[in-house]
Amino acid sequence: MNALLDIDAMSVHFKVGGGLLKRGQVLRAVENVTLRIEENETVALVGESGSGKTTLGRVVAGLADPSAGAVRYRGGAVRPAGKVQMIFQDPFSALDPRMLVADIVAEPLRLLGVDAQERRERARALIEQVRLPADAGDRYPHEFSGGQRQRIAIARALVADPELVVADEPLSALDVSIQSQVLNLIAELRETRKLAMLFISHDLGVVHHLADRVAVLYLGRLVEVAKRDDLFARPSHPYTRALLDAAPRIGPRRVPGAGLSLRGEIPSPINPPSGCVFHTRCPKATDLCRTTAPALEPAPGRPVQWAACHHKE
C-alpha cells in the first residue's frame, strides 16, 4: 500500500562559490534521505540549525527540486495541485504587505483557477476558523500581531484543502506567550481536517506534544526515525540522546546512561566528515565510525525504531 508521501533516497546539493576561473564547491544540504508519511500522520523533523530541515521541507512542498532521488505523492511522481502546502517560519516576511488578508488567504485558490466568488467564501470561512476578527479579510498584514499573522498564514495553507502540510518552525518567530495558542490551533485543525504534517522544529517540547513519529536529521542525513514515545523514552542514536539531554525533561523517564553532551560545532556541509558524519562530535566514536558510514537500520530488539549508528542501543 502506498504512503501519502514517500521520500526515496533524496539528496539536495547546491553549488557555491566559483566563477569563470575556478570551480565552485558543492554544499550537501540533504543526503540520501528516505522517509514516508502516512495519511493523517504527523512526522516531526528535528535537528540543529544547518541540518537541512528547511531544505527538505521545501522539496516536499514542491518549492525546490531534489538533486537525486524522488518524492512521490500517493505513489506518483506528480503531486496534485494544492494537495501539499507550506506554513513558513516568519509570518512577517511570508505575507505580501500590499494585499488584503482575504486576497492573501485566497491566493492558492486563484492559482488553482477557482472563481472569485468561491475564493471569497472559502477565504472568509478559513479566516473565521483560525479565530481572526470578522473584519480581518478587509485589512492589511501590518495591522496584525505576529501571532495573528501566523494565523493568516495557516489559513492560506489550508484554504485549498491540502492533505499534507509542511510546517517550518511555525512557532519560533512568535512571542512565548502566544506560542501555545498557535500550537493548539494547529493541533485542532490537524484533527478536524484530518491532515498529515511534516512538522519542522527544534523545540522538543512542541514535538512531544504534536508528533506521531520523529525523524532526526544531522548534517543532511537521517540518523534516527522512531515513534515519538519510543524515541523520547529510549533514544538509539547518540545524537538523539544528546539532543534530549540538552532539553528540559519531557515525557517518560529515559534509560540510565543519559548525560551525553555534544562536542564542538556541526561540521560544514561543504566538507562533511568521512565515515559517519557525526563521529567528530560523538563520545562513542571508534575507528570504524571514522571510515565507514553506517546504514539506517533497526535498533536491537526494536524493529520500528531505526538508527544510523555502528553502536546503536
mmCIF file of C-alpha atoms in Angstrom:
data_model
loop_
_atom_site.group_PDB
_atom_site.id
_atom_site.type_symbol
_atom_site.label_atom_id
_atom_site.label_comp_id
_atom_site.label_asym_id
_atom_site.label_seq_id
_atom_site.Cartn_x
_atom_site.Cartn_y
_atom_site.Cartn_z
ATOM 1 C CA MET A 1 0.000 0.000 0.000
ATOM 2 C CA ASN A 2 1.351 3.418 -0.948
ATOM 3 C CA ALA A 3 2.008 6.014 1.738
ATOM 4 C CA LEU A 4 0.636 9.526 1.340
ATOM 5 C CA LEU A 5 4.184 10.728 0.662
ATOM 6 C CA ASP A 6 7.388 8.785 0.021
ATOM 7 C CA ILE A 7 10.823 10.389 0.043
ATOM 8 C CA ASP A 8 13.129 7.934 -1.719
ATOM 9 C CA ALA A 9 16.934 8.292 -1.459
ATOM 10 C CA MET A 10 16.564 12.047 -1.898
ATOM 11 C CA SER A 11 19.558 14.406 -1.959
ATOM 12 C CA VAL A 12 19.756 18.176 -2.421
ATOM 13 C CA HIS A 13 23.087 19.711 -3.416
ATOM 14 C CA PHE A 14 23.911 23.347 -4.145
ATOM 15 C CA LYS A 15 26.907 24.738 -5.978
ATOM 16 C CA VAL A 16 28.524 27.590 -4.051
ATOM 17 C CA GLY A 17 31.364 29.954 -4.913
ATOM 18 C CA GLY A 18 33.375 29.529 -8.053
ATOM 19 C CA GLY A 19 33.425 31.744 -11.115
ATOM 20 C CA LEU A 20 34.995 31.983 -14.525
ATOM 21 C CA LEU A 21 38.414 30.775 -13.444
ATOM 22 C CA LYS A 22 37.742 28.449 -10.527
ATOM 23 C CA ARG A 23 35.422 25.581 -9.809
ATOM 24 C CA GLY A 24 32.757 26.058 -7.161
ATOM 25 C CA GLN A 25 32.163 23.759 -4.222
ATOM 26 C CA VAL A 26 29.174 21.528 -3.528
ATOM 27 C CA LEU A 27 27.060 22.085 -0.423
ATOM 28 C CA ARG A 28 25.336 18.819 0.505
ATOM 29 C CA ALA A 29 22.240 20.160 2.237
ATOM 30 C CA VAL A 30 20.330 16.847 2.231
ATOM 31 C CA GLU A 31 21.955 13.490 1.562
ATOM 32 C CA ASN A 32 20.224 10.213 0.674
ATOM 33 C CA VAL A 33 17.115 10.669 2.837
ATOM 34 C CA THR A 34 14.369 8.038 2.736
ATOM 35 C CA LEU A 35 11.210 8.704 4.730
ATOM 36 C CA ARG A 36 7.480 8.128 4.392
ATOM 37 C CA ILE A 37 4.473 9.978 5.757
ATOM 38 C CA GLU A 38 1.153 8.173 6.114
ATOM 39 C CA GLU A 39 -2.329 9.682 5.895
ATOM 40 C CA ASN A 40 -3.294 11.719 8.989
ATOM 41 C CA GLU A 41 0.206 11.240 10.434
ATOM 42 C CA THR A 42 2.416 13.969 11.888
ATOM 43 C CA VAL A 43 6.122 13.367 11.408
ATOM 44 C CA ALA A 44 8.375 15.819 13.240
ATOM 45 C CA LEU A 45 11.733 16.662 11.694
ATOM 46 C CA VAL A 46 14.282 17.761 14.293
ATOM 47 C CA GLY A 47 17.933 18.737 14.346
ATOM 48 C CA GLU A 48 20.254 21.672 14.902
ATOM 49 C CA SER A 49 20.350 24.753 12.683
ATOM 50 C CA GLY A 50 22.095 23.889 9.438
ATOM 51 C CA SER A 51 20.990 20.253 9.466
ATOM 52 C CA GLY A 52 18.937 20.587 6.264
ATOM 53 C CA LYS A 53 15.438 20.573 7.756
ATOM 54 C CA THR A 54 14.074 23.554 5.839
ATOM 55 C CA THR A 55 15.625 22.423 2.556
ATOM 56 C CA LEU A 56 14.000 19.010 2.909
ATOM 57 C CA GLY A 57 10.674 20.645 3.747
ATOM 58 C CA ARG A 58 10.816 22.903 0.700
ATOM 59 C CA VAL A 59 11.389 19.925 -1.587
ATOM 60 C CA VAL A 60 8.430 18.083 -0.047
ATOM 61 C CA ALA A 61 6.276 21.186 -0.613
ATOM 62 C CA GLY A 62 7.376 21.403 -4.240
ATOM 63 C CA LEU A 63 9.256 24.686 -3.761
ATOM 64 C CA ALA A 64 12.644 23.170 -4.629
ATOM 65 C CA ASP A 65 13.831 20.218 -6.669
ATOM 66 C CA PRO A 66 15.953 17.295 -5.458
ATOM 67 C CA SER A 67 19.379 16.741 -6.977
ATOM 68 C CA ALA A 68 18.889 12.978 -6.760
ATOM 69 C CA GLY A 69 16.211 10.554 -5.634
ATOM 70 C CA ALA A 70 12.485 11.205 -5.733
ATOM 71 C CA VAL A 71 9.468 12.459 -3.801
ATOM 72 C CA ARG A 72 6.289 10.504 -4.588
ATOM 73 C CA TYR A 73 2.762 11.518 -3.671
ATOM 74 C CA ARG A 74 0.430 8.506 -3.360
ATOM 75 C CA GLY A 75 2.908 6.543 -5.429
ATOM 76 C CA GLY A 76 3.029 9.031 -8.303
ATOM 77 C CA ALA A 77 5.756 11.420 -9.356
ATOM 78 C CA VAL A 78 3.300 14.312 -9.863
ATOM 79 C CA ARG A 79 1.653 15.941 -6.852
ATOM 80 C CA PRO A 80 -1.943 17.095 -7.463
ATOM 81 C CA ALA A 81 -2.173 20.883 -7.339
ATOM 82 C CA GLY A 82 -2.887 22.258 -3.883
ATOM 83 C CA LYS A 83 -2.582 18.952 -2.019
ATOM 84 C CA VAL A 84 0.723 19.872 -0.338
ATOM 85 C CA GLN A 85 1.014 23.309 1.277
ATOM 86 C CA MET A 86 3.586 25.023 3.492
ATOM 87 C CA ILE A 87 3.490 27.251 6.580
ATOM 88 C CA PHE A 88 6.654 29.335 6.767
ATOM 89 C CA GLN A 89 8.688 30.262 9.818
ATOM 90 C CA ASP A 90 8.450 34.048 9.645
ATOM 91 C CA PRO A 91 4.899 35.405 9.459
ATOM 92 C CA PHE A 92 6.239 38.918 8.870
ATOM 93 C CA SER A 93 8.025 38.174 5.592
ATOM 94 C CA ALA A 94 5.685 35.429 4.338
ATOM 95 C CA LEU A 95 2.721 37.752 3.707
ATOM 96 C CA ASP A 96 2.557 40.362 0.928
ATOM 97 C CA PRO A 97 2.076 43.725 2.721
ATOM 98 C CA ARG A 98 0.285 45.194 -0.326
ATOM 99 C CA MET A 99 -2.515 42.616 -0.343
ATOM 100 C CA LEU A 100 -5.657 42.468 1.747
ATOM 101 C CA VAL A 101 -5.775 39.479 4.073
ATOM 102 C CA ALA A 102 -8.744 37.949 2.226
ATOM 103 C CA ASP A 103 -6.746 38.031 -1.014
ATOM 104 C CA ILE A 104 -3.674 36.564 0.691
ATOM 105 C CA VAL A 105 -5.679 33.654 2.075
ATOM 106 C CA ALA A 106 -7.441 33.099 -1.263
ATOM 107 C CA GLU A 107 -4.264 33.226 -3.383
ATOM 108 C CA PRO A 108 -3.803 29.413 -3.622
ATOM 109 C CA LEU A 109 -7.362 29.152 -4.946
ATOM 110 C CA ARG A 110 -6.688 31.819 -7.579
ATOM 111 C CA LEU A 111 -3.696 29.823 -8.764
ATOM 112 C CA LEU A 112 -5.940 26.755 -8.991
ATOM 113 C CA GLY A 113 -8.436 28.616 -11.173
ATOM 114 C CA VAL A 114 -11.252 28.846 -8.623
ATOM 115 C CA ASP A 115 -13.767 31.609 -9.435
ATOM 116 C CA ALA A 116 -13.746 34.852 -7.449
ATOM 117 C CA GLN A 117 -16.986 34.268 -5.537
ATOM 118 C CA GLU A 118 -15.928 30.849 -4.262
ATOM 119 C CA ARG A 119 -12.480 32.213 -3.384
ATOM 120 C CA ARG A 120 -14.019 34.920 -1.214
ATOM 121 C CA GLU A 121 -16.359 32.500 0.546
ATOM 122 C CA ARG A 122 -13.685 29.916 1.293
ATOM 123 C CA ALA A 123 -11.181 32.547 2.416
ATOM 124 C CA ARG A 124 -13.632 34.108 4.858
ATOM 125 C CA ALA A 125 -14.556 30.676 6.230
ATOM 126 C CA LEU A 126 -10.882 29.928 6.942
ATOM 127 C CA ILE A 127 -10.332 33.365 8.472
ATOM 128 C CA GLU A 128 -13.152 32.574 10.890
ATOM 129 C CA GLN A 129 -11.851 29.059 11.540
ATOM 130 C CA VAL A 130 -8.415 30.337 12.635
ATOM 131 C CA ARG A 131 -10.204 32.757 15.005
ATOM 132 C CA LEU A 132 -9.276 36.080 13.468
ATOM 133 C CA PRO A 133 -11.590 39.112 13.799
ATOM 134 C CA ALA A 134 -14.588 39.160 11.460
ATOM 135 C CA ASP A 135 -13.209 42.157 9.544
ATOM 136 C CA ALA A 136 -9.699 40.691 9.179
ATOM 137 C CA GLY A 137 -10.154 39.961 5.484
ATOM 138 C CA ASP A 138 -10.556 43.663 4.718
ATOM 139 C CA ARG A 139 -7.332 44.679 6.462
ATOM 140 C CA TYR A 140 -3.618 44.506 5.679
ATOM 141 C CA PRO A 141 -0.981 42.291 7.347
ATOM 142 C CA HIS A 142 0.767 45.195 9.112
ATOM 143 C CA GLU A 143 -2.373 45.737 11.196
ATOM 144 C CA PHE A 144 -1.919 42.390 12.966
ATOM 145 C CA SER A 145 0.366 40.959 15.638
ATOM 146 C CA GLY A 146 2.865 38.195 14.922
ATOM 147 C CA GLY A 147 0.527 35.528 16.239
ATOM 148 C CA GLN A 148 -2.350 36.827 14.142
ATOM 149 C CA ARG A 149 -0.142 36.922 11.049
ATOM 150 C CA GLN A 150 0.763 33.299 11.579
ATOM 151 C CA ARG A 151 -2.950 32.500 11.778
ATOM 152 C CA ILE A 152 -3.332 34.222 8.393
ATOM 153 C CA ALA A 153 -0.520 32.053 7.036
ATOM 154 C CA ILE A 154 -2.194 28.935 8.447
ATOM 155 C CA ALA A 155 -5.486 29.906 6.795
ATOM 156 C CA ARG A 156 -3.707 30.404 3.465
ATOM 157 C CA ALA A 157 -2.088 26.964 3.753
ATOM 158 C CA LEU A 158 -5.432 25.269 4.410
ATOM 159 C CA VAL A 159 -7.768 27.084 2.021
ATOM 160 C CA ALA A 160 -7.109 24.657 -0.867
ATOM 161 C CA ASP A 161 -7.942 21.636 1.347
ATOM 162 C CA PRO A 162 -4.477 20.034 1.304
ATOM 163 C CA GLU A 163 -3.814 16.521 2.537
ATOM 164 C CA LEU A 164 -0.275 17.313 3.713
ATOM 165 C CA VAL A 165 1.065 20.488 5.324
ATOM 166 C CA VAL A 166 4.756 21.238 5.768
ATOM 167 C CA ALA A 167 5.107 23.475 8.841
ATOM 168 C CA ASP A 168 8.587 25.010 9.046
ATOM 169 C CA GLU A 169 9.224 26.188 12.619
ATOM 170 C CA PRO A 170 5.795 27.895 12.707
ATOM 171 C CA LEU A 171 6.175 28.969 16.352
ATOM 172 C CA SER A 172 9.800 30.086 16.599
ATOM 173 C CA ALA A 173 9.233 33.699 15.460
ATOM 174 C CA LEU A 174 6.349 34.218 17.907
ATOM 175 C CA ASP A 175 6.316 35.514 21.461
ATOM 176 C CA VAL A 176 6.412 32.710 24.008
ATOM 177 C CA SER A 177 3.123 33.964 25.443
ATOM 178 C CA ILE A 178 1.224 33.115 22.244
ATOM 179 C CA GLN A 179 3.124 30.062 21.018
ATOM 180 C CA SER A 180 0.858 27.677 22.904
ATOM 181 C CA GLN A 181 -2.269 29.270 21.400
ATOM 182 C CA VAL A 182 -0.986 28.804 17.854
ATOM 183 C CA LEU A 183 0.238 25.281 18.646
ATOM 184 C CA ASN A 184 -3.180 24.312 19.991
ATOM 185 C CA LEU A 185 -4.807 25.777 16.871
ATOM 186 C CA ILE A 186 -2.522 23.732 14.616
ATOM 187 C CA ALA A 187 -3.280 20.576 16.616
ATOM 188 C CA GLU A 188 -7.025 21.242 16.460
ATOM 189 C CA LEU A 189 -7.020 21.907 12.708
ATOM 190 C CA ARG A 190 -4.929 18.812 12.107
ATOM 191 C CA GLU A 191 -7.576 16.692 13.819
ATOM 192 C CA THR A 192 -10.686 18.329 12.367
ATOM 193 C CA ARG A 193 -9.322 18.453 8.811
ATOM 194 C CA LYS A 194 -7.575 15.048 9.009
ATOM 195 C CA LEU A 195 -4.230 16.448 7.895
ATOM 196 C CA ALA A 196 -0.869 14.801 7.574
ATOM 197 C CA MET A 197 2.014 17.048 8.600
ATOM 198 C CA LEU A 198 5.751 17.321 8.261
ATOM 199 C CA PHE A 199 6.420 19.471 11.322
ATOM 200 C CA ILE A 200 9.893 21.018 11.409
ATOM 201 C CA SER A 201 11.011 22.157 14.851
ATOM 202 C CA HIS A 202 13.949 22.492 17.212
ATOM 203 C CA ASP A 203 11.603 22.596 20.228
ATOM 204 C CA LEU A 204 11.361 19.066 21.593
ATOM 205 C CA GLY A 205 8.524 20.014 23.924
ATOM 206 C CA VAL A 206 6.404 21.000 20.934
ATOM 207 C CA VAL A 207 7.467 17.831 19.111
ATOM 208 C CA HIS A 208 6.422 15.665 22.057
ATOM 209 C CA HIS A 209 3.036 17.385 22.116
ATOM 210 C CA LEU A 210 2.280 17.086 18.404
ATOM 211 C CA ALA A 211 4.223 14.305 16.661
ATOM 212 C CA ASP A 212 3.304 10.696 15.965
ATOM 213 C CA ARG A 213 6.813 9.877 14.742
ATOM 214 C CA VAL A 214 10.110 11.749 14.900
ATOM 215 C CA ALA A 215 12.871 11.880 12.289
ATOM 216 C CA VAL A 216 16.249 13.215 13.446
ATOM 217 C CA LEU A 217 18.411 14.961 10.855
ATOM 218 C CA TYR A 218 22.123 15.654 11.253
ATOM 219 C CA LEU A 219 24.196 17.338 8.545
ATOM 220 C CA GLY A 220 21.556 16.431 5.970
ATOM 221 C CA ARG A 221 21.413 12.732 6.935
ATOM 222 C CA LEU A 222 18.687 10.890 8.800
ATOM 223 C CA VAL A 223 20.259 9.408 11.918
ATOM 224 C CA GLU A 224 17.135 8.116 13.685
ATOM 225 C CA VAL A 225 13.440 7.557 12.939
ATOM 226 C CA ALA A 226 11.071 6.289 15.621
ATOM 227 C CA LYS A 227 7.648 6.559 17.156
ATOM 228 C CA ARG A 228 7.518 9.584 19.431
ATOM 229 C CA ASP A 229 7.208 7.780 22.753
ATOM 230 C CA ASP A 230 9.900 5.241 21.849
ATOM 231 C CA LEU A 231 12.345 7.961 20.879
ATOM 232 C CA PHE A 232 11.780 10.067 23.990
ATOM 233 C CA ALA A 233 11.918 7.057 26.313
ATOM 234 C CA ARG A 234 14.896 5.279 24.768
ATOM 235 C CA PRO A 235 16.824 7.076 22.019
ATOM 236 C CA SER A 236 19.061 4.771 19.997
ATOM 237 C CA HIS A 237 21.463 7.213 18.314
ATOM 238 C CA PRO A 238 23.996 9.205 20.398
ATOM 239 C CA TYR A 239 22.987 12.427 18.637
ATOM 240 C CA THR A 240 19.328 11.942 19.537
ATOM 241 C CA ARG A 241 20.324 11.226 23.120
ATOM 242 C CA ALA A 242 22.411 14.407 23.239
ATOM 243 C CA LEU A 243 19.532 16.500 21.879
ATOM 244 C CA LEU A 244 17.184 15.116 24.510
ATOM 245 C CA ASP A 245 19.697 15.589 27.304
ATOM 246 C CA ALA A 246 20.103 19.243 26.311
ATOM 247 C CA ALA A 247 16.331 19.822 26.569
ATOM 248 C CA PRO A 248 14.124 20.041 29.670
ATOM 249 C CA ARG A 249 12.818 16.682 30.874
ATOM 250 C CA ILE A 250 9.995 15.677 28.539
ATOM 251 C CA GLY A 251 7.766 12.624 28.518
ATOM 252 C CA PRO A 252 8.646 9.286 30.130
ATOM 253 C CA ARG A 253 11.879 8.911 32.062
ATOM 254 C CA ARG A 254 14.741 7.796 29.860
ATOM 255 C CA VAL A 255 17.008 4.838 30.468
ATOM 256 C CA PRO A 256 20.157 5.137 32.613
ATOM 257 C CA GLY A 257 23.282 6.374 30.896
ATOM 258 C CA ALA A 258 21.939 9.764 29.842
ATOM 259 C CA GLY A 259 24.133 12.817 30.056
ATOM 260 C CA LEU A 260 25.862 12.785 26.674
ATOM 261 C CA SER A 261 26.960 16.219 25.534
ATOM 262 C CA LEU A 262 27.930 17.356 22.058
ATOM 263 C CA ARG A 263 31.493 18.401 21.349
ATOM 264 C CA GLY A 264 32.227 21.322 19.048
ATOM 265 C CA GLU A 265 30.067 22.677 16.247
ATOM 266 C CA ILE A 266 28.217 20.968 13.421
ATOM 267 C CA PRO A 267 30.691 20.493 10.522
ATOM 268 C CA SER A 268 30.309 22.248 7.192
ATOM 269 C CA PRO A 269 28.028 20.537 4.649
ATOM 270 C CA ILE A 270 30.560 21.621 2.028
ATOM 271 C CA ASN A 271 33.214 19.386 3.566
ATOM 272 C CA PRO A 272 31.443 16.750 5.683
ATOM 273 C CA PRO A 273 33.480 14.259 7.723
ATOM 274 C CA SER A 274 34.314 10.853 6.290
ATOM 275 C CA GLY A 275 32.509 7.749 7.508
ATOM 276 C CA CYS A 276 29.777 8.595 9.980
ATOM 277 C CA VAL A 277 29.281 12.358 9.704
ATOM 278 C CA PHE A 278 28.630 12.522 13.466
ATOM 279 C CA HIS A 279 31.927 10.929 14.509
ATOM 280 C CA THR A 280 33.727 14.269 15.055
ATOM 281 C CA ARG A 281 31.316 15.096 17.898
ATOM 282 C CA CYS A 282 30.376 11.644 19.155
ATOM 283 C CA PRO A 283 31.720 10.395 22.520
ATOM 284 C CA LYS A 284 31.279 6.782 21.323
ATOM 285 C CA ALA A 285 33.177 7.124 18.023
ATOM 286 C CA THR A 286 35.645 4.387 17.028
ATOM 287 C CA ASP A 287 37.902 3.827 14.024
ATOM 288 C CA LEU A 288 35.005 2.111 12.243
ATOM 289 C CA CYS A 289 32.930 5.284 12.591
ATOM 290 C CA ARG A 290 35.698 7.380 11.046
ATOM 291 C CA THR A 291 35.934 5.252 7.915
ATOM 292 C CA THR A 292 32.526 3.671 7.255
ATOM 293 C CA ALA A 293 29.137 5.370 7.041
ATOM 294 C CA PRO A 294 26.502 3.387 8.974
ATOM 295 C CA ALA A 295 23.216 2.396 7.344
ATOM 296 C CA LEU A 296 19.849 3.384 8.795
ATOM 297 C CA GLU A 297 18.729 0.069 10.310
ATOM 298 C CA PRO A 298 16.502 -1.179 13.163
ATOM 299 C CA ALA A 299 17.866 -0.818 16.674
ATOM 300 C CA PRO A 300 18.494 -4.099 18.543
ATOM 301 C CA GLY A 301 15.162 -5.629 19.528
ATOM 302 C CA ARG A 302 13.201 -2.611 18.235
ATOM 303 C CA PRO A 303 12.085 -3.245 14.640
ATOM 304 C CA VAL A 304 10.216 0.068 14.245
ATOM 305 C CA GLN A 305 12.994 2.264 15.668
ATOM 306 C CA TRP A 306 15.750 2.862 13.121
ATOM 307 C CA ALA A 307 19.145 4.438 13.700
ATOM 308 C CA ALA A 308 22.247 5.059 11.588
ATOM 309 C CA CYS A 309 24.948 4.131 14.082
ATOM 310 C CA HIS A 310 27.521 1.348 14.385
ATOM 311 C CA HIS A 311 26.956 1.382 18.151
ATOM 312 C CA LYS A 312 23.192 1.901 18.291
ATOM 313 C CA GLU A 313 21.476 0.931 21.530
#
